[in-house]
Amino acid sequence: MSRCIPAALLLGVALHSHPAAADITVGLAGPITGSLSDRGSQMMLGARQAIADINAAGGLNGEMLNLLIEDDSCDPKQAIAAAEQLVNKGAVLVVGHYCNQASISASSVYSEAGVLLISPAATAPEFTDSRPSGLVFRIGPRGDKQALAVADVIKASSNSRQGTSDSGGVVIVTNGSSIDDANASILKAKLSVAPLEFRLDDRGFAPGLQSTQNQHPSFVYLTDVGALASPFVQQYLQDGAASNVTLIIGSNDPSPNLSAYPVNYFPKSTVLIAPPRLVDNPANAKLVQKFESKGAKISEDALCTYAAFQVWFEAAGEIKSTVASDVAAKMAKGKFYPPLGEVVFDDHGDLDSQPGYVAYSWVSPEAGFKGGQ
């Protein structure tokens, strides 16, 4: 993700401002500092633009919105402290947090206080599966929907290879996280041929995998493009085992950093499974241009954060109330139209109207992955 305006400048007055009596206080929580501060910067860009646009249009039923920002550094304990700060300052809505454990830890604080929470980035299934109340929503994809897109790629590719569905063998390589295990289980259930599954060790290798190369698997699905996966890909591809393999790489970032990967060895059939690139969607062109006119290069994190505020604004505006339970009830039953396109939530507070993950085709080391819309 791109790094834009420094966090200290973006925070500016927001961390220390005091709303006027008639203002409606809303909050943003995320990694303003720490290793993922670039994501926090993107969240702030989206939040500040959303609030500016709402206020410029007359606010919510004539009342202006005041944005408060709290830093959690993607740490669960700090996320709880940030949530308590926003609750104590009177926020009726919080958009956040970014990281899974931070989002899960903070969700109970908001629910106990009667504050609506919308995460633009948490992917862990348990964020909504175990949500403490109906006040918790997610506007990004669930991580365990990745396997559904993978199954579609495998079935379509298998059919085009003159074989039957799922022919040729499938190997799954995971890092052992709960999301990875969920995706492996879902993919196994979707395919007619039982995949072989291997887990990366702490060096980034998959013990036992080399023995499968003699079986000539047609598909190798890497559930996470994280740092541990790079040594595995390096070894597997450079051993020459993957010349006829479709390498499927899973990611929660549609533009992942592949600098540590041996991209010169990627098979032509390599596929990236990731969320849609909202920045490249023509429907979002005017909004993206609005950001860029201010010198900001934005990512999906900014647009998802913007969309979260807009969904709340649409729901609260229709019922003319900011009471969290009332707005949540409207969100659970309504249709909304932020930059994501049509938004409909299911009974868990997850998106029920978006593809979640789509397939991108490998072009070249220079061009990267293309498509996906």
mmCIF file of C-alpha atoms in Angstrom:
data_model
loop_
_atom_site.group_PDB
_atom_site.id
_atom_site.type_symbol
_atom_site.label_atom_id
_atom_site.label_comp_id
_atom_site.label_asym_id
_atom_site.label_seq_id
_atom_site.Cartn_x
_atom_site.Cartn_y
_atom_site.Cartn_z
ATOM 1 C CA MET A 1 0.000 0.000 0.000
ATOM 2 C CA SER A 2 1.196 3.518 -0.688
ATOM 3 C CA ARG A 3 2.341 5.819 2.082
ATOM 4 C CA CYS A 4 0.727 9.227 1.760
ATOM 5 C CA ILE A 5 0.586 12.215 4.109
ATOM 6 C CA PRO A 6 2.505 11.585 7.373
ATOM 7 C CA ALA A 7 0.275 10.427 10.192
ATOM 8 C CA ALA A 8 1.159 13.346 12.450
ATOM 9 C CA LEU A 9 -0.032 15.838 9.844
ATOM 10 C CA LEU A 10 -3.209 13.918 9.131
ATOM 11 C CA LEU A 11 -4.114 13.719 12.792
ATOM 12 C CA GLY A 12 -3.694 17.453 13.181
ATOM 13 C CA VAL A 13 -6.592 18.913 15.087
ATOM 14 C CA ALA A 14 -8.664 15.728 15.041
ATOM 15 C CA LEU A 15 -6.948 14.124 18.017
ATOM 16 C CA HIS A 16 -7.435 17.203 20.166
ATOM 17 C CA SER A 17 -10.590 18.821 18.862
ATOM 18 C CA HIS A 18 -13.719 19.291 20.930
ATOM 19 C CA PRO A 19 -17.052 19.061 19.112
ATOM 20 C CA ALA A 20 -19.653 21.756 19.375
ATOM 21 C CA ALA A 21 -22.748 20.856 21.328
ATOM 22 C CA ALA A 22 -24.822 20.102 18.239
ATOM 23 C CA ASP A 23 -22.137 18.042 16.508
ATOM 24 C CA ILE A 24 -22.386 14.283 16.095
ATOM 25 C CA THR A 25 -19.189 12.554 17.178
ATOM 26 C CA VAL A 26 -17.890 9.627 15.150
ATOM 27 C CA GLY A 27 -14.601 7.801 15.489
ATOM 28 C CA LEU A 28 -11.870 6.085 13.561
ATOM 29 C CA ALA A 29 -9.538 3.531 15.139
ATOM 30 C CA GLY A 30 -6.588 1.841 13.490
ATOM 31 C CA PRO A 31 -2.802 1.538 13.227
ATOM 32 C CA ILE A 32 -1.847 5.210 13.170
ATOM 33 C CA THR A 33 1.615 4.207 14.382
ATOM 34 C CA GLY A 34 3.575 0.976 14.138
ATOM 35 C CA SER A 35 4.505 -1.339 11.297
ATOM 36 C CA LEU A 36 1.146 -0.885 9.556
ATOM 37 C CA SER A 37 0.950 2.888 9.903
ATOM 38 C CA ASP A 38 0.718 3.168 6.109
ATOM 39 C CA ARG A 39 -2.632 1.380 6.372
ATOM 40 C CA GLY A 40 -3.650 3.741 9.146
ATOM 41 C CA SER A 41 -2.761 6.710 6.953
ATOM 42 C CA GLN A 42 -5.022 5.339 4.238
ATOM 43 C CA MET A 43 -7.852 4.859 6.725
ATOM 44 C CA MET A 44 -7.483 8.469 7.858
ATOM 45 C CA LEU A 45 -7.567 9.725 4.283
ATOM 46 C CA GLY A 46 -10.817 7.869 3.675
ATOM 47 C CA ALA A 47 -12.368 8.939 6.973
ATOM 48 C CA ARG A 48 -11.517 12.599 6.646
ATOM 49 C CA GLN A 49 -12.802 12.749 3.079
ATOM 50 C CA ALA A 50 -16.031 10.991 4.015
ATOM 51 C CA ILE A 51 -16.684 13.391 6.879
ATOM 52 C CA ALA A 52 -15.801 16.395 4.702
ATOM 53 C CA ASP A 53 -18.219 15.260 1.978
ATOM 54 C CA ILE A 54 -21.042 14.598 4.446
ATOM 55 C CA ASN A 55 -20.598 17.956 6.165
ATOM 56 C CA ALA A 56 -20.317 19.800 2.850
ATOM 57 C CA ALA A 57 -23.709 18.355 1.903
ATOM 58 C CA GLY A 58 -25.313 19.700 5.082
ATOM 59 C CA GLY A 59 -24.339 17.020 7.568
ATOM 60 C CA LEU A 60 -26.647 14.383 8.986
ATOM 61 C CA ASN A 61 -30.115 15.894 9.239
ATOM 62 C CA GLY A 62 -28.525 19.321 9.576
ATOM 63 C CA GLU A 63 -25.978 18.331 12.230
ATOM 64 C CA MET A 64 -22.255 18.356 11.444
ATOM 65 C CA LEU A 65 -20.042 15.350 12.060
ATOM 66 C CA ASN A 66 -16.936 15.602 14.203
ATOM 67 C CA LEU A 67 -14.237 12.971 13.652
ATOM 68 C CA LEU A 68 -12.072 11.623 16.467
ATOM 69 C CA ILE A 69 -9.092 9.379 15.743
ATOM 70 C CA GLU A 70 -7.491 6.851 18.079
ATOM 71 C CA ASP A 71 -4.382 4.746 17.525
ATOM 72 C CA ASP A 72 -4.301 1.025 18.290
ATOM 73 C CA SER A 73 -1.003 0.095 16.564
ATOM 74 C CA CYS A 74 -2.756 -3.167 15.653
ATOM 75 C CA ASP A 75 -2.295 -4.287 19.268
ATOM 76 C CA PRO A 76 -5.329 -5.911 20.974
ATOM 77 C CA LYS A 77 -4.692 -4.287 24.367
ATOM 78 C CA GLN A 78 -4.158 -0.876 22.817
ATOM 79 C CA ALA A 79 -7.287 -1.422 20.727
ATOM 80 C CA ILE A 80 -9.329 -1.835 23.913
ATOM 81 C CA ALA A 81 -7.860 1.389 25.298
ATOM 82 C CA ALA A 82 -8.596 3.199 22.027
ATOM 83 C CA ALA A 83 -12.168 1.904 22.070
ATOM 84 C CA GLU A 84 -12.669 3.105 25.644
ATOM 85 C CA GLN A 85 -11.380 6.552 24.671
ATOM 86 C CA LEU A 86 -13.830 6.835 21.787
ATOM 87 C CA VAL A 87 -16.714 5.600 23.899
ATOM 88 C CA ASN A 88 -15.884 8.071 26.670
ATOM 89 C CA LYS A 89 -15.759 10.922 24.154
ATOM 90 C CA GLY A 90 -19.273 10.160 22.945
ATOM 91 C CA ALA A 91 -18.726 8.502 19.565
ATOM 92 C CA VAL A 92 -21.959 6.994 18.204
ATOM 93 C CA LEU A 93 -20.109 5.190 15.418
ATOM 94 C CA VAL A 94 -16.575 3.833 15.128
ATOM 95 C CA VAL A 95 -15.050 2.716 11.842
ATOM 96 C CA GLY A 96 -12.200 0.325 12.653
ATOM 97 C CA HIS A 97 -10.153 -1.469 13.588
ATOM 98 C CA TYR A 98 -7.748 -2.716 10.922
ATOM 99 C CA CYS A 99 -6.149 -5.883 12.290
ATOM 100 C CA ASN A 100 -8.161 -8.959 13.201
ATOM 101 C CA GLN A 101 -7.289 -9.368 16.865
ATOM 102 C CA ALA A 102 -7.524 -5.634 17.485
ATOM 103 C CA SER A 103 -10.989 -5.588 15.907
ATOM 104 C CA ILE A 104 -12.177 -8.615 17.860
ATOM 105 C CA SER A 105 -10.834 -7.332 21.179
ATOM 106 C CA ALA A 106 -12.371 -3.886 20.792
ATOM 107 C CA SER A 107 -15.773 -5.091 19.568
ATOM 108 C CA SER A 108 -16.959 -6.027 23.070
ATOM 109 C CA VAL A 109 -16.171 -2.538 24.376
ATOM 110 C CA TYR A 110 -18.336 -0.924 21.727
ATOM 111 C CA SER A 111 -21.179 -3.410 22.098
ATOM 112 C CA GLU A 112 -21.320 -2.966 25.879
ATOM 113 C CA ALA A 113 -21.461 0.812 25.398
ATOM 114 C CA GLY A 114 -24.070 0.692 22.633
ATOM 115 C CA VAL A 115 -21.737 2.028 19.921
ATOM 116 C CA LEU A 116 -21.946 0.849 16.313
ATOM 117 C CA LEU A 117 -18.734 -0.685 14.923
ATOM 118 C CA ILE A 118 -17.937 -1.179 11.220
ATOM 119 C CA SER A 119 -14.581 -2.690 10.327
ATOM 120 C CA PRO A 120 -13.273 -1.857 6.847
ATOM 121 C CA ALA A 121 -10.503 -4.444 6.959
ATOM 122 C CA ALA A 122 -10.883 -7.289 9.490
ATOM 123 C CA THR A 123 -11.037 -10.599 7.621
ATOM 124 C CA ALA A 124 -11.185 -13.165 10.458
ATOM 125 C CA PRO A 125 -14.456 -15.144 10.338
ATOM 126 C CA GLU A 126 -14.789 -14.974 14.120
ATOM 127 C CA PHE A 127 -15.041 -11.165 14.020
ATOM 128 C CA THR A 128 -18.664 -11.520 12.960
ATOM 129 C CA ASP A 129 -19.340 -15.188 13.729
ATOM 130 C CA SER A 130 -18.734 -14.475 17.426
ATOM 131 C CA ARG A 131 -19.777 -10.838 17.440
ATOM 132 C CA PRO A 132 -20.887 -9.681 20.889
ATOM 133 C CA SER A 133 -23.985 -7.920 19.566
ATOM 134 C CA GLY A 134 -25.834 -6.905 16.427
ATOM 135 C CA LEU A 135 -23.901 -3.622 16.460
ATOM 136 C CA VAL A 136 -20.834 -5.169 14.775
ATOM 137 C CA PHE A 137 -20.467 -5.139 10.976
ATOM 138 C CA ARG A 138 -17.788 -5.747 8.388
ATOM 139 C CA ILE A 139 -17.559 -3.930 5.065
ATOM 140 C CA GLY A 140 -14.569 -5.865 3.714
ATOM 141 C CA PRO A 141 -14.551 -9.527 2.674
ATOM 142 C CA ARG A 142 -14.449 -12.468 5.066
ATOM 143 C CA GLY A 143 -11.126 -14.239 4.716
ATOM 144 C CA ASP A 144 -12.753 -17.637 4.369
ATOM 145 C CA LYS A 145 -14.471 -16.598 1.141
ATOM 146 C CA GLN A 146 -11.106 -16.802 -0.606
ATOM 147 C CA ALA A 147 -11.516 -20.552 -1.098
ATOM 148 C CA LEU A 148 -14.737 -20.071 -3.073
ATOM 149 C CA ALA A 149 -12.875 -18.069 -5.728
ATOM 150 C CA VAL A 150 -10.057 -20.628 -5.719
ATOM 151 C CA ALA A 151 -12.541 -23.442 -6.359
ATOM 152 C CA ASP A 152 -13.962 -21.530 -9.324
ATOM 153 C CA VAL A 153 -10.468 -21.101 -10.814
ATOM 154 C CA ILE A 154 -9.612 -24.779 -10.369
ATOM 155 C CA LYS A 155 -12.878 -26.001 -11.872
ATOM 156 C CA ALA A 156 -12.704 -23.631 -14.853
ATOM 157 C CA SER A 157 -9.064 -24.489 -15.551
ATOM 158 C CA SER A 158 -9.668 -28.222 -15.144
ATOM 159 C CA ASN A 159 -12.528 -28.160 -17.634
ATOM 160 C CA SER A 160 -10.354 -26.346 -20.181
ATOM 161 C CA ARG A 161 -7.641 -29.015 -19.843
ATOM 162 C CA GLN A 162 -9.842 -31.707 -21.411
ATOM 163 C CA GLY A 163 -10.278 -33.339 -18.042
ATOM 164 C CA THR A 164 -13.083 -33.654 -15.626
ATOM 165 C CA SER A 165 -13.738 -31.135 -12.899
ATOM 166 C CA ASP A 166 -10.857 -30.805 -10.393
ATOM 167 C CA SER A 167 -8.651 -33.174 -12.429
ATOM 168 C CA GLY A 168 -4.897 -33.359 -12.026
ATOM 169 C CA GLY A 169 -4.546 -33.047 -8.268
ATOM 170 C CA VAL A 170 -4.544 -30.100 -5.899
ATOM 171 C CA VAL A 171 -1.985 -29.179 -3.239
ATOM 172 C CA ILE A 172 -2.831 -26.665 -0.491
ATOM 173 C CA VAL A 173 -0.018 -24.906 1.383
ATOM 174 C CA THR A 174 -1.046 -22.975 4.523
ATOM 175 C CA ASN A 175 0.635 -21.083 7.354
ATOM 176 C CA GLY A 176 -1.606 -22.660 9.972
ATOM 177 C CA SER A 177 -3.762 -19.636 10.811
ATOM 178 C CA SER A 178 -7.453 -20.063 11.565
ATOM 179 C CA ILE A 179 -8.368 -18.333 8.293
ATOM 180 C CA ASP A 180 -6.015 -20.603 6.333
ATOM 181 C CA ASP A 181 -7.465 -23.702 7.974
ATOM 182 C CA ALA A 182 -10.980 -22.487 7.173
ATOM 183 C CA ASN A 183 -10.093 -21.902 3.524
ATOM 184 C CA ALA A 184 -8.488 -25.344 3.266
ATOM 185 C CA SER A 185 -11.609 -26.986 4.704
ATOM 186 C CA ILE A 186 -13.938 -25.052 2.399
ATOM 187 C CA LEU A 187 -11.874 -25.864 -0.688
ATOM 188 C CA LYS A 188 -11.801 -29.551 0.188
ATOM 189 C CA ALA A 189 -15.586 -29.539 0.428
ATOM 190 C CA LYS A 190 -15.940 -27.800 -2.950
ATOM 191 C CA LEU A 191 -13.729 -30.156 -4.965
ATOM 192 C CA SER A 192 -14.435 -33.687 -6.097
ATOM 193 C CA VAL A 193 -10.772 -34.667 -5.664
ATOM 194 C CA ALA A 194 -9.343 -34.535 -2.123
ATOM 195 C CA PRO A 195 -6.433 -32.059 -2.043
ATOM 196 C CA LEU A 196 -3.177 -32.752 -0.241
ATOM 197 C CA GLU A 197 -2.464 -30.213 2.497
ATOM 198 C CA PHE A 198 0.887 -29.015 3.846
ATOM 199 C CA ARG A 199 1.776 -26.441 6.480
ATOM 200 C CA LEU A 200 4.710 -24.052 6.269
ATOM 201 C CA ASP A 201 7.244 -24.349 9.077
ATOM 202 C CA ASP A 202 8.957 -21.370 10.740
ATOM 203 C CA ARG A 203 11.566 -21.286 7.949
ATOM 204 C CA GLY A 204 8.958 -20.977 5.241
ATOM 205 C CA PHE A 205 9.233 -24.530 3.925
ATOM 206 C CA ALA A 206 6.567 -27.215 3.654
ATOM 207 C CA PRO A 207 7.947 -30.550 4.930
ATOM 208 C CA GLY A 208 6.868 -33.460 2.766
ATOM 209 C CA LEU A 209 5.799 -31.345 -0.178
ATOM 210 C CA GLN A 210 8.711 -32.327 -2.394
ATOM 211 C CA SER A 211 7.441 -35.906 -2.455
ATOM 212 C CA THR A 212 4.263 -34.737 -4.188
ATOM 213 C CA GLN A 213 6.150 -33.338 -7.161
ATOM 214 C CA ASN A 214 6.445 -36.820 -8.642
ATOM 215 C CA GLN A 215 2.659 -36.938 -8.634
ATOM 216 C CA HIS A 216 2.563 -33.876 -10.908
ATOM 217 C CA PRO A 217 -0.165 -31.829 -9.199
ATOM 218 C CA SER A 218 -1.975 -29.466 -11.538
ATOM 219 C CA PHE A 219 -2.697 -26.826 -8.888
ATOM 220 C CA VAL A 220 -0.758 -25.489 -5.920
ATOM 221 C CA TYR A 221 -2.825 -23.154 -3.755
ATOM 222 C CA LEU A 222 -0.837 -20.921 -1.408
ATOM 223 C CA THR A 223 -3.377 -19.529 1.050
ATOM 224 C CA ASP A 224 -1.341 -16.501 2.157
ATOM 225 C CA VAL A 225 1.163 -14.352 0.300
ATOM 226 C CA GLY A 226 2.899 -13.423 3.586
ATOM 227 C CA ALA A 227 6.611 -13.468 4.357
ATOM 228 C CA LEU A 228 6.708 -17.177 5.271
ATOM 229 C CA ALA A 229 5.500 -18.134 1.820
ATOM 230 C CA SER A 230 8.415 -16.592 -0.079
ATOM 231 C CA PRO A 231 11.035 -19.289 0.728
ATOM 232 C CA PHE A 232 8.556 -21.991 -0.230
ATOM 233 C CA VAL A 233 7.786 -20.388 -3.593
ATOM 234 C CA GLN A 234 11.488 -19.789 -4.211
ATOM 235 C CA GLN A 235 12.373 -23.426 -3.642
ATOM 236 C CA TYR A 236 9.355 -24.925 -5.355
ATOM 237 C CA LEU A 237 9.622 -22.885 -8.529
ATOM 238 C CA GLN A 238 13.386 -23.005 -8.896
ATOM 239 C CA ASP A 239 13.374 -26.787 -8.539
ATOM 240 C CA GLY A 240 11.553 -26.789 -11.862
ATOM 241 C CA ALA A 241 8.578 -28.620 -10.456
ATOM 242 C CA ALA A 242 6.047 -25.970 -11.353
ATOM 243 C CA SER A 243 6.447 -25.586 -15.090
ATOM 244 C CA ASN A 244 3.030 -27.137 -15.718
ATOM 245 C CA VAL A 245 1.446 -26.109 -12.444
ATOM 246 C CA THR A 246 -1.165 -23.427 -11.923
ATOM 247 C CA LEU A 247 0.150 -21.541 -8.901
ATOM 248 C CA ILE A 248 -2.738 -19.902 -7.013
ATOM 249 C CA ILE A 249 -1.740 -17.242 -4.498
ATOM 250 C CA GLY A 250 -4.184 -15.960 -1.905
ATOM 251 C CA SER A 251 -4.001 -12.423 -0.531
ATOM 252 C CA ASN A 252 -6.158 -9.872 1.280
ATOM 253 C CA ASP A 253 -4.347 -7.156 -0.681
ATOM 254 C CA PRO A 254 -5.191 -6.847 -4.402
ATOM 255 C CA SER A 255 -1.779 -5.259 -4.960
ATOM 256 C CA PRO A 256 0.518 -7.369 -2.755
ATOM 257 C CA ASN A 257 4.213 -6.650 -2.325
ATOM 258 C CA LEU A 258 5.991 -9.385 -4.268
ATOM 259 C CA SER A 259 9.506 -7.954 -3.960
ATOM 260 C CA ALA A 260 10.694 -11.024 -2.014
ATOM 261 C CA TYR A 261 9.245 -13.453 -4.551
ATOM 262 C CA PRO A 262 11.027 -15.071 -7.526
ATOM 263 C CA VAL A 263 8.556 -13.561 -9.981
ATOM 264 C CA ASN A 264 10.796 -14.426 -12.930
ATOM 265 C CA TYR A 265 9.934 -18.055 -12.231
ATOM 266 C CA PHE A 266 6.178 -17.589 -11.961
ATOM 267 C CA PRO A 267 4.348 -19.931 -14.379
ATOM 268 C CA LYS A 268 2.267 -18.093 -16.962
ATOM 269 C CA SER A 269 -0.807 -19.644 -15.417
ATOM 270 C CA THR A 270 -0.161 -18.069 -11.973
ATOM 271 C CA VAL A 271 -3.329 -16.587 -10.457
ATOM 272 C CA LEU A 272 -3.794 -14.125 -7.599
ATOM 273 C CA ILE A 273 -6.976 -14.455 -5.535
ATOM 274 C CA ALA A 274 -7.687 -11.168 -3.766
ATOM 275 C CA PRO A 275 -10.443 -8.590 -3.157
ATOM 276 C CA PRO A 276 -11.482 -6.366 -6.080
ATOM 277 C CA ARG A 277 -9.312 -3.337 -6.845
ATOM 278 C CA LEU A 278 -11.748 -0.603 -5.942
ATOM 279 C CA VAL A 279 -9.283 2.083 -7.014
ATOM 280 C CA ASP A 280 -9.364 0.790 -10.598
ATOM 281 C CA ASN A 281 -13.149 0.499 -10.769
ATOM 282 C CA PRO A 282 -14.484 3.117 -13.243
ATOM 283 C CA ALA A 283 -17.469 3.686 -10.946
ATOM 284 C CA ASN A 284 -15.076 5.126 -8.349
ATOM 285 C CA ALA A 285 -13.126 7.320 -10.769
ATOM 286 C CA LYS A 286 -14.552 10.652 -9.569
ATOM 287 C CA LEU A 287 -13.919 9.831 -5.927
ATOM 288 C CA VAL A 288 -10.381 8.650 -6.633
ATOM 289 C CA GLN A 289 -9.776 11.857 -8.589
ATOM 290 C CA LYS A 290 -11.007 13.869 -5.609
ATOM 291 C CA PHE A 291 -8.338 12.294 -3.426
ATOM 292 C CA GLU A 292 -5.641 12.631 -6.062
ATOM 293 C CA SER A 293 -6.451 16.307 -6.646
ATOM 294 C CA LYS A 294 -5.207 16.854 -3.086
ATOM 295 C CA GLY A 295 -1.968 15.032 -3.781
ATOM 296 C CA ALA A 296 -3.003 11.761 -2.138
ATOM 297 C CA LYS A 297 -2.398 8.403 -3.764
ATOM 298 C CA ILE A 298 -4.981 6.102 -2.265
ATOM 299 C CA SER A 299 -5.544 2.394 -1.847
ATOM 300 C CA GLU A 300 -8.531 0.157 -1.172
ATOM 301 C CA ASP A 301 -8.115 0.844 2.555
ATOM 302 C CA ALA A 302 -9.065 4.483 2.013
ATOM 303 C CA LEU A 303 -12.086 3.615 -0.123
ATOM 304 C CA CYS A 304 -13.353 0.922 2.266
ATOM 305 C CA THR A 305 -13.075 3.350 5.179
ATOM 306 C CA TYR A 306 -14.895 6.011 3.169
ATOM 307 C CA ALA A 307 -17.589 3.482 2.282
ATOM 308 C CA ALA A 308 -18.097 2.464 5.918
ATOM 309 C CA PHE A 309 -18.914 6.036 6.924
ATOM 310 C CA GLN A 310 -21.178 6.449 3.910
ATOM 311 C CA VAL A 311 -23.180 3.299 4.702
ATOM 312 C CA TRP A 312 -23.756 4.523 8.264
ATOM 313 C CA PHE A 313 -24.688 7.979 6.951
ATOM 314 C CA GLU A 314 -27.232 6.555 4.505
ATOM 315 C CA ALA A 315 -28.805 4.334 7.155
ATOM 316 C CA ALA A 316 -28.901 7.011 9.876
ATOM 317 C CA GLY A 317 -30.192 9.594 7.413
ATOM 318 C CA GLU A 318 -33.089 7.407 6.325
ATOM 319 C CA ILE A 319 -34.318 6.801 9.876
ATOM 320 C CA LYS A 320 -33.261 10.254 11.150
ATOM 321 C CA SER A 321 -31.542 8.747 14.178
ATOM 322 C CA THR A 322 -28.012 8.004 15.385
ATOM 323 C CA VAL A 323 -29.110 5.514 18.039
ATOM 324 C CA ALA A 324 -26.847 2.543 17.359
ATOM 325 C CA SER A 325 -29.488 -0.165 17.679
ATOM 326 C CA ASP A 326 -31.819 1.677 15.303
ATOM 327 C CA VAL A 327 -29.094 2.291 12.719
ATOM 328 C CA ALA A 328 -27.907 -1.319 12.999
ATOM 329 C CA ALA A 329 -31.450 -2.561 12.390
ATOM 330 C CA LYS A 330 -31.669 -0.413 9.267
ATOM 331 C CA MET A 331 -28.256 -1.607 8.064
ATOM 332 C CA ALA A 332 -29.286 -5.225 8.583
ATOM 333 C CA LYS A 333 -32.328 -4.821 6.323
ATOM 334 C CA GLY A 334 -31.405 -2.127 3.817
ATOM 335 C CA LYS A 335 -29.436 -1.625 0.611
ATOM 336 C CA PHE A 336 -26.728 1.019 0.413
ATOM 337 C CA TYR A 337 -24.590 2.398 -2.371
ATOM 338 C CA PRO A 338 -21.120 3.569 -1.294
ATOM 339 C CA PRO A 339 -17.969 3.139 -3.476
ATOM 340 C CA LEU A 340 -18.112 -0.641 -3.017
ATOM 341 C CA GLY A 341 -21.245 -0.814 -5.109
ATOM 342 C CA GLU A 342 -24.471 -2.185 -3.690
ATOM 343 C CA VAL A 343 -24.048 -3.157 -0.040
ATOM 344 C CA VAL A 344 -26.353 -5.659 1.630
ATOM 345 C CA PHE A 345 -25.485 -7.279 4.953
ATOM 346 C CA ASP A 346 -26.315 -10.829 6.002
ATOM 347 C CA ASP A 347 -27.467 -11.980 9.439
ATOM 348 C CA HIS A 348 -23.890 -12.010 10.742
ATOM 349 C CA GLY A 349 -23.114 -8.431 9.720
ATOM 350 C CA ASP A 350 -21.033 -9.582 6.727
ATOM 351 C CA LEU A 351 -21.384 -8.371 3.159
ATOM 352 C CA ASP A 352 -23.964 -10.410 1.275
ATOM 353 C CA SER A 353 -23.741 -8.490 -1.982
ATOM 354 C CA GLN A 354 -20.060 -8.515 -2.972
ATOM 355 C CA PRO A 355 -17.884 -11.183 -4.608
ATOM 356 C CA GLY A 356 -15.354 -10.947 -1.778
ATOM 357 C CA TYR A 357 -12.434 -12.331 -3.782
ATOM 358 C CA VAL A 358 -11.747 -12.352 -7.502
ATOM 359 C CA ALA A 359 -9.056 -13.818 -9.753
ATOM 360 C CA TYR A 360 -6.170 -11.838 -11.267
ATOM 361 C CA SER A 361 -4.009 -13.298 -14.061
ATOM 362 C CA TRP A 362 -0.216 -13.074 -14.075
ATOM 363 C CA VAL A 363 1.128 -10.984 -16.966
ATOM 364 C CA SER A 364 4.841 -10.419 -16.374
ATOM 365 C CA PRO A 365 7.312 -9.298 -13.686
ATOM 366 C CA GLU A 366 6.946 -5.747 -14.991
ATOM 367 C CA ALA A 367 3.158 -5.663 -15.333
ATOM 368 C CA GLY A 368 2.273 -7.912 -12.398
ATOM 369 C CA PHE A 369 -1.284 -9.236 -12.081
ATOM 370 C CA LYS A 370 -4.131 -7.837 -14.172
ATOM 371 C CA GLY A 371 -7.897 -8.250 -14.338
ATOM 372 C CA GLY A 372 -9.982 -9.112 -11.338
ATOM 373 C CA GLN A 373 -12.952 -6.786 -11.911
#
